Amino acid sequence: MRRIAEEQCRTSFGRLFEYYAPRLKSYLKRMGAEDAGAEEVVQDVMLTVWRKAGQFDESQASVSTWIFRIARNRQIDLFRKSAKPELSPDEPMLQPAGEAAPEESLNRSQIEASVREQLATLPDEQLDLLKAAFYDGLSHSEIAEAFDLPLGTVKSRIRLAFNKLRGRLNAE
């Protein structure tokens, strides 16, 4: 490794390649790689060894440990990439939403106005906690800490506020 790092000795690299390439391939196949995929990873790993030989530190690990760790990490990266589904740009869920019908927009704005009116009727102690939860995105524990209230009090006040809103909005 020292000769590869310092002199970029092709002969030393050739010997290293001949020794490790078949071992890496069988190791990768045991990890679940296909034959062609294993060969590709071996080529990539050995190219990395050539390029980063100067980063090898024999006080940290042996040559084989270093090389096999690179191979293991590459294989894990490939598994992660393959586990993510390829998305088609034509996927309906990725398309922007169409314009809402005028009556739908009107209905939505009427509901929003009604909810705002009903929120204004809540006691401040309940409204402040709802705002902290939904506008500020705080968890119940964070709200309890911020308002210096017991967690149970926070939960019960938020539940009371919801029940009041639900009852008033259903009555409309």
PDB file of N, CA, C and O in Angstrom, residues 12 41-42 49 54 59 61 63-64 71 78 80 93-94 101 103 109 135 142 144 147 149 151 155-156 158-159 167 172:
ATOM      1  N   SER A  12       2.637  -3.050  -7.850  1.00  0.00           N
ATOM      2  CA  SER A  12       2.098  -3.339  -6.521  1.00  0.00           C
ATOM      3  C   SER A  12       0.573  -3.358  -6.554  1.00  0.00           C
ATOM      4  O   SER A  12      -0.061  -4.227  -5.943  1.00  0.00           O
ATOM      5  N   VAL A  41     -18.887  -3.529  -8.435  1.00  0.00           N
ATOM      6  CA  VAL A  41     -18.494  -2.968  -7.136  1.00  0.00           C
ATOM      7  C   VAL A  41     -17.008  -3.221  -6.886  1.00  0.00           C
ATOM      8  O   VAL A  41     -16.300  -2.343  -6.388  1.00  0.00           O
ATOM      9  N   VAL A  42     -16.525  -4.402  -7.250  1.00  0.00           N
ATOM     10  CA  VAL A  42     -15.102  -4.706  -7.073  1.00  0.00           C
ATOM     11  C   VAL A  42     -14.260  -3.695  -7.855  1.00  0.00           C
ATOM     12  O   VAL A  42     -13.273  -3.159  -7.339  1.00  0.00           O
ATOM     13  N   VAL A  49      -9.340   2.288  -3.967  1.00  0.00           N
ATOM     14  CA  VAL A  49      -8.082   1.933  -3.304  1.00  0.00           C
ATOM     15  C   VAL A  49      -6.920   2.627  -4.009  1.00  0.00           C
ATOM     16  O   VAL A  49      -6.031   3.195  -3.361  1.00  0.00           O
ATOM     17  N   GLY A  54      -3.262   6.865  -0.272  1.00  0.00           N
ATOM     18  CA  GLY A  54      -2.589   7.760   0.664  1.00  0.00           C
ATOM     19  C   GLY A  54      -3.357   7.967   1.961  1.00  0.00           C
ATOM     20  O   GLY A  54      -2.790   8.368   2.970  1.00  0.00           O
ATOM     21  N   SER A  59      -2.036   2.041  11.218  1.00  0.00           N
ATOM     22  CA  SER A  59      -2.257   1.996  12.669  1.00  0.00           C
ATOM     23  C   SER A  59      -3.741   1.846  12.994  1.00  0.00           C
ATOM     24  O   SER A  59      -4.103   1.469  14.101  1.00  0.00           O
ATOM     25  N   ALA A  61      -6.089   0.097  10.775  1.00  0.00           N
ATOM     26  CA  ALA A  61      -6.631  -1.178  10.302  1.00  0.00           C
ATOM     27  C   ALA A  61      -5.623  -1.828   9.362  1.00  0.00           C
ATOM     28  O   ALA A  61      -4.715  -1.175   8.842  1.00  0.00           O
ATOM     29  N   VAL A  63      -4.696  -3.777   5.754  1.00  0.00           N
ATOM     30  CA  VAL A  63      -5.069  -3.497   4.369  1.00  0.00           C
ATOM     31  C   VAL A  63      -6.373  -4.206   4.028  1.00  0.00           C
ATOM     32  O   VAL A  63      -7.289  -3.610   3.448  1.00  0.00           O
ATOM     33  N   SER A  64      -6.490  -5.470   4.413  1.00  0.00           N
ATOM     34  CA  SER A  64      -7.697  -6.225   4.069  1.00  0.00           C
ATOM     35  C   SER A  64      -8.923  -5.629   4.750  1.00  0.00           C
ATOM     36  O   SER A  64      -9.978  -5.502   4.130  1.00  0.00           O
ATOM     37  N   ALA A  71     -15.638  -1.969   0.426  1.00  0.00           N
ATOM     38  CA  ALA A  71     -16.565  -2.807  -0.343  1.00  0.00           C
ATOM     39  C   ALA A  71     -17.910  -2.911   0.371  1.00  0.00           C
ATOM     40  O   ALA A  71     -18.974  -2.796  -0.262  1.00  0.00           O
ATOM     41  N   LEU A  78     -25.449   0.770  -2.489  1.00  0.00           N
ATOM     42  CA  LEU A  78     -26.214   0.244  -3.625  1.00  0.00           C
ATOM     43  C   LEU A  78     -27.555  -0.313  -3.180  1.00  0.00           C
ATOM     44  O   LEU A  78     -28.568  -0.118  -3.851  1.00  0.00           O
ATOM     45  N   ARG A  80     -29.268   0.632  -0.597  1.00  0.00           N
ATOM     46  CA  ARG A  80     -30.121   1.772  -0.235  1.00  0.00           C
ATOM     47  C   ARG A  80     -30.710   2.423  -1.473  1.00  0.00           C
ATOM     48  O   ARG A  80     -31.879   2.788  -1.501  1.00  0.00           O
ATOM     49  N   MET A  93     -49.533  11.538  -8.658  1.00  0.00           N
ATOM     50  CA  MET A  93     -49.375  12.156  -7.343  1.00  0.00           C
ATOM     51  C   MET A  93     -48.334  13.278  -7.354  1.00  0.00           C
ATOM     52  O   MET A  93     -48.296  14.102  -6.445  1.00  0.00           O
ATOM     53  N   LEU A  94     -47.480  13.314  -8.384  1.00  0.00           N
ATOM     54  CA  LEU A  94     -46.454  14.349  -8.467  1.00  0.00           C
ATOM     55  C   LEU A  94     -46.887  15.544  -9.310  1.00  0.00           C
ATOM     56  O   LEU A  94     -46.163  16.519  -9.416  1.00  0.00           O
ATOM     57  N   ALA A 101     -62.780  24.121  -8.426  1.00  0.00           N
ATOM     58  CA  ALA A 101     -63.991  24.711  -8.996  1.00  0.00           C
ATOM     59  C   ALA A 101     -64.378  25.937  -8.170  1.00  0.00           C
ATOM     60  O   ALA A 101     -64.129  25.980  -6.960  1.00  0.00           O
ATOM     61  N   GLU A 103     -67.173  26.974  -6.930  1.00  0.00           N
ATOM     62  CA  GLU A 103     -68.010  26.704  -5.756  1.00  0.00           C
ATOM     63  C   GLU A 103     -67.214  26.023  -4.641  1.00  0.00           C
ATOM     64  O   GLU A 103     -67.477  26.238  -3.462  1.00  0.00           O
ATOM     65  N   SER A 109     -63.516  28.855   1.549  1.00  0.00           N
ATOM     66  CA  SER A 109     -63.323  30.155   2.208  1.00  0.00           C
ATOM     67  C   SER A 109     -64.411  30.403   3.254  1.00  0.00           C
ATOM     68  O   SER A 109     -64.143  31.018   4.294  1.00  0.00           O
ATOM     69  N   TYR A 135     -49.923  26.407  15.029  1.00  0.00           N
ATOM     70  CA  TYR A 135     -49.215  27.434  14.275  1.00  0.00           C
ATOM     71  C   TYR A 135     -47.712  27.356  14.517  1.00  0.00           C
ATOM     72  O   TYR A 135     -46.927  27.522  13.598  1.00  0.00           O
ATOM     73  N   GLU A 142     -43.628  20.239  24.803  1.00  0.00           N
ATOM     74  CA  GLU A 142     -42.996  21.539  24.613  1.00  0.00           C
ATOM     75  C   GLU A 142     -43.934  22.672  25.040  1.00  0.00           C
ATOM     76  O   GLU A 142     -43.490  23.667  25.619  1.00  0.00           O
ATOM     77  N   ALA A 144     -46.269  22.416  27.356  1.00  0.00           N
ATOM     78  CA  ALA A 144     -46.309  22.370  28.823  1.00  0.00           C
ATOM     79  C   ALA A 144     -45.108  23.104  29.411  1.00  0.00           C
ATOM     80  O   ALA A 144     -45.243  23.873  30.370  1.00  0.00           O
ATOM     81  N   PHE A 147     -45.382  27.042  28.613  1.00  0.00           N
ATOM     82  CA  PHE A 147     -46.420  27.754  29.370  1.00  0.00           C
ATOM     83  C   PHE A 147     -46.370  27.443  30.865  1.00  0.00           C
ATOM     84  O   PHE A 147     -47.210  27.909  31.613  1.00  0.00           O
ATOM     85  N   LEU A 149     -47.045  24.653  32.460  1.00  0.00           N
ATOM     86  CA  LEU A 149     -48.278  23.949  32.845  1.00  0.00           C
ATOM     87  C   LEU A 149     -48.003  22.457  32.902  1.00  0.00           C
ATOM     88  O   LEU A 149     -47.138  21.945  32.194  1.00  0.00           O
ATOM     89  N   LEU A 151     -48.503  18.651  31.903  1.00  0.00           N
ATOM     90  CA  LEU A 151     -48.820  18.056  30.607  1.00  0.00           C
ATOM     91  C   LEU A 151     -50.301  17.694  30.510  1.00  0.00           C
ATOM     92  O   LEU A 151     -50.940  17.931  29.486  1.00  0.00           O
ATOM     93  N   LYS A 155     -53.104  18.931  27.627  1.00  0.00           N
ATOM     94  CA  LYS A 155     -53.908  17.994  26.831  1.00  0.00           C
ATOM     95  C   LYS A 155     -55.400  18.227  27.041  1.00  0.00           C
ATOM     96  O   LYS A 155     -56.175  18.220  26.089  1.00  0.00           O
ATOM     97  N   SER A 156     -55.808  18.442  28.268  1.00  0.00           N
ATOM     98  CA  SER A 156     -57.239  18.617  28.524  1.00  0.00           C
ATOM     99  C   SER A 156     -57.752  19.936  27.951  1.00  0.00           C
ATOM    100  O   SER A 156     -58.865  20.001  27.430  1.00  0.00           O
ATOM    101  N   ILE A 158     -56.581  21.529  25.292  1.00  0.00           N
ATOM    102  CA  ILE A 158     -56.650  21.371  23.833  1.00  0.00           C
ATOM    103  C   ILE A 158     -57.858  20.518  23.460  1.00  0.00           C
ATOM    104  O   ILE A 158     -58.591  20.834  22.528  1.00  0.00           O
ATOM    105  N   ARG A 159     -58.098  19.464  24.208  1.00  0.00           N
ATOM    106  CA  ARG A 159     -59.262  18.611  23.942  1.00  0.00           C
ATOM    107  C   ARG A 159     -60.564  19.387  24.144  1.00  0.00           C
ATOM    108  O   ARG A 159     -61.499  19.289  23.344  1.00  0.00           O
ATOM    109  N   GLY A 167     -68.516  21.173  18.337  1.00  0.00           N
ATOM    110  CA  GLY A 167     -69.935  21.383  18.635  1.00  0.00           C
ATOM    111  C   GLY A 167     -70.488  22.631  17.949  1.00  0.00           C
ATOM    112  O   GLY A 167     -71.571  22.599  17.387  1.00  0.00           O
ATOM    113  N   GLU A 172     -73.657  24.842  13.004  1.00  0.00           N
ATOM    114  CA  GLU A 172     -73.879  25.835  11.939  1.00  0.00           C
ATOM    115  C   GLU A 172     -74.509  25.210  10.731  1.00  0.00           C
ATOM    116  O   GLU A 172     -74.437  24.257  10.209  1.00  0.00           O
TER     117      GLU A 172
END
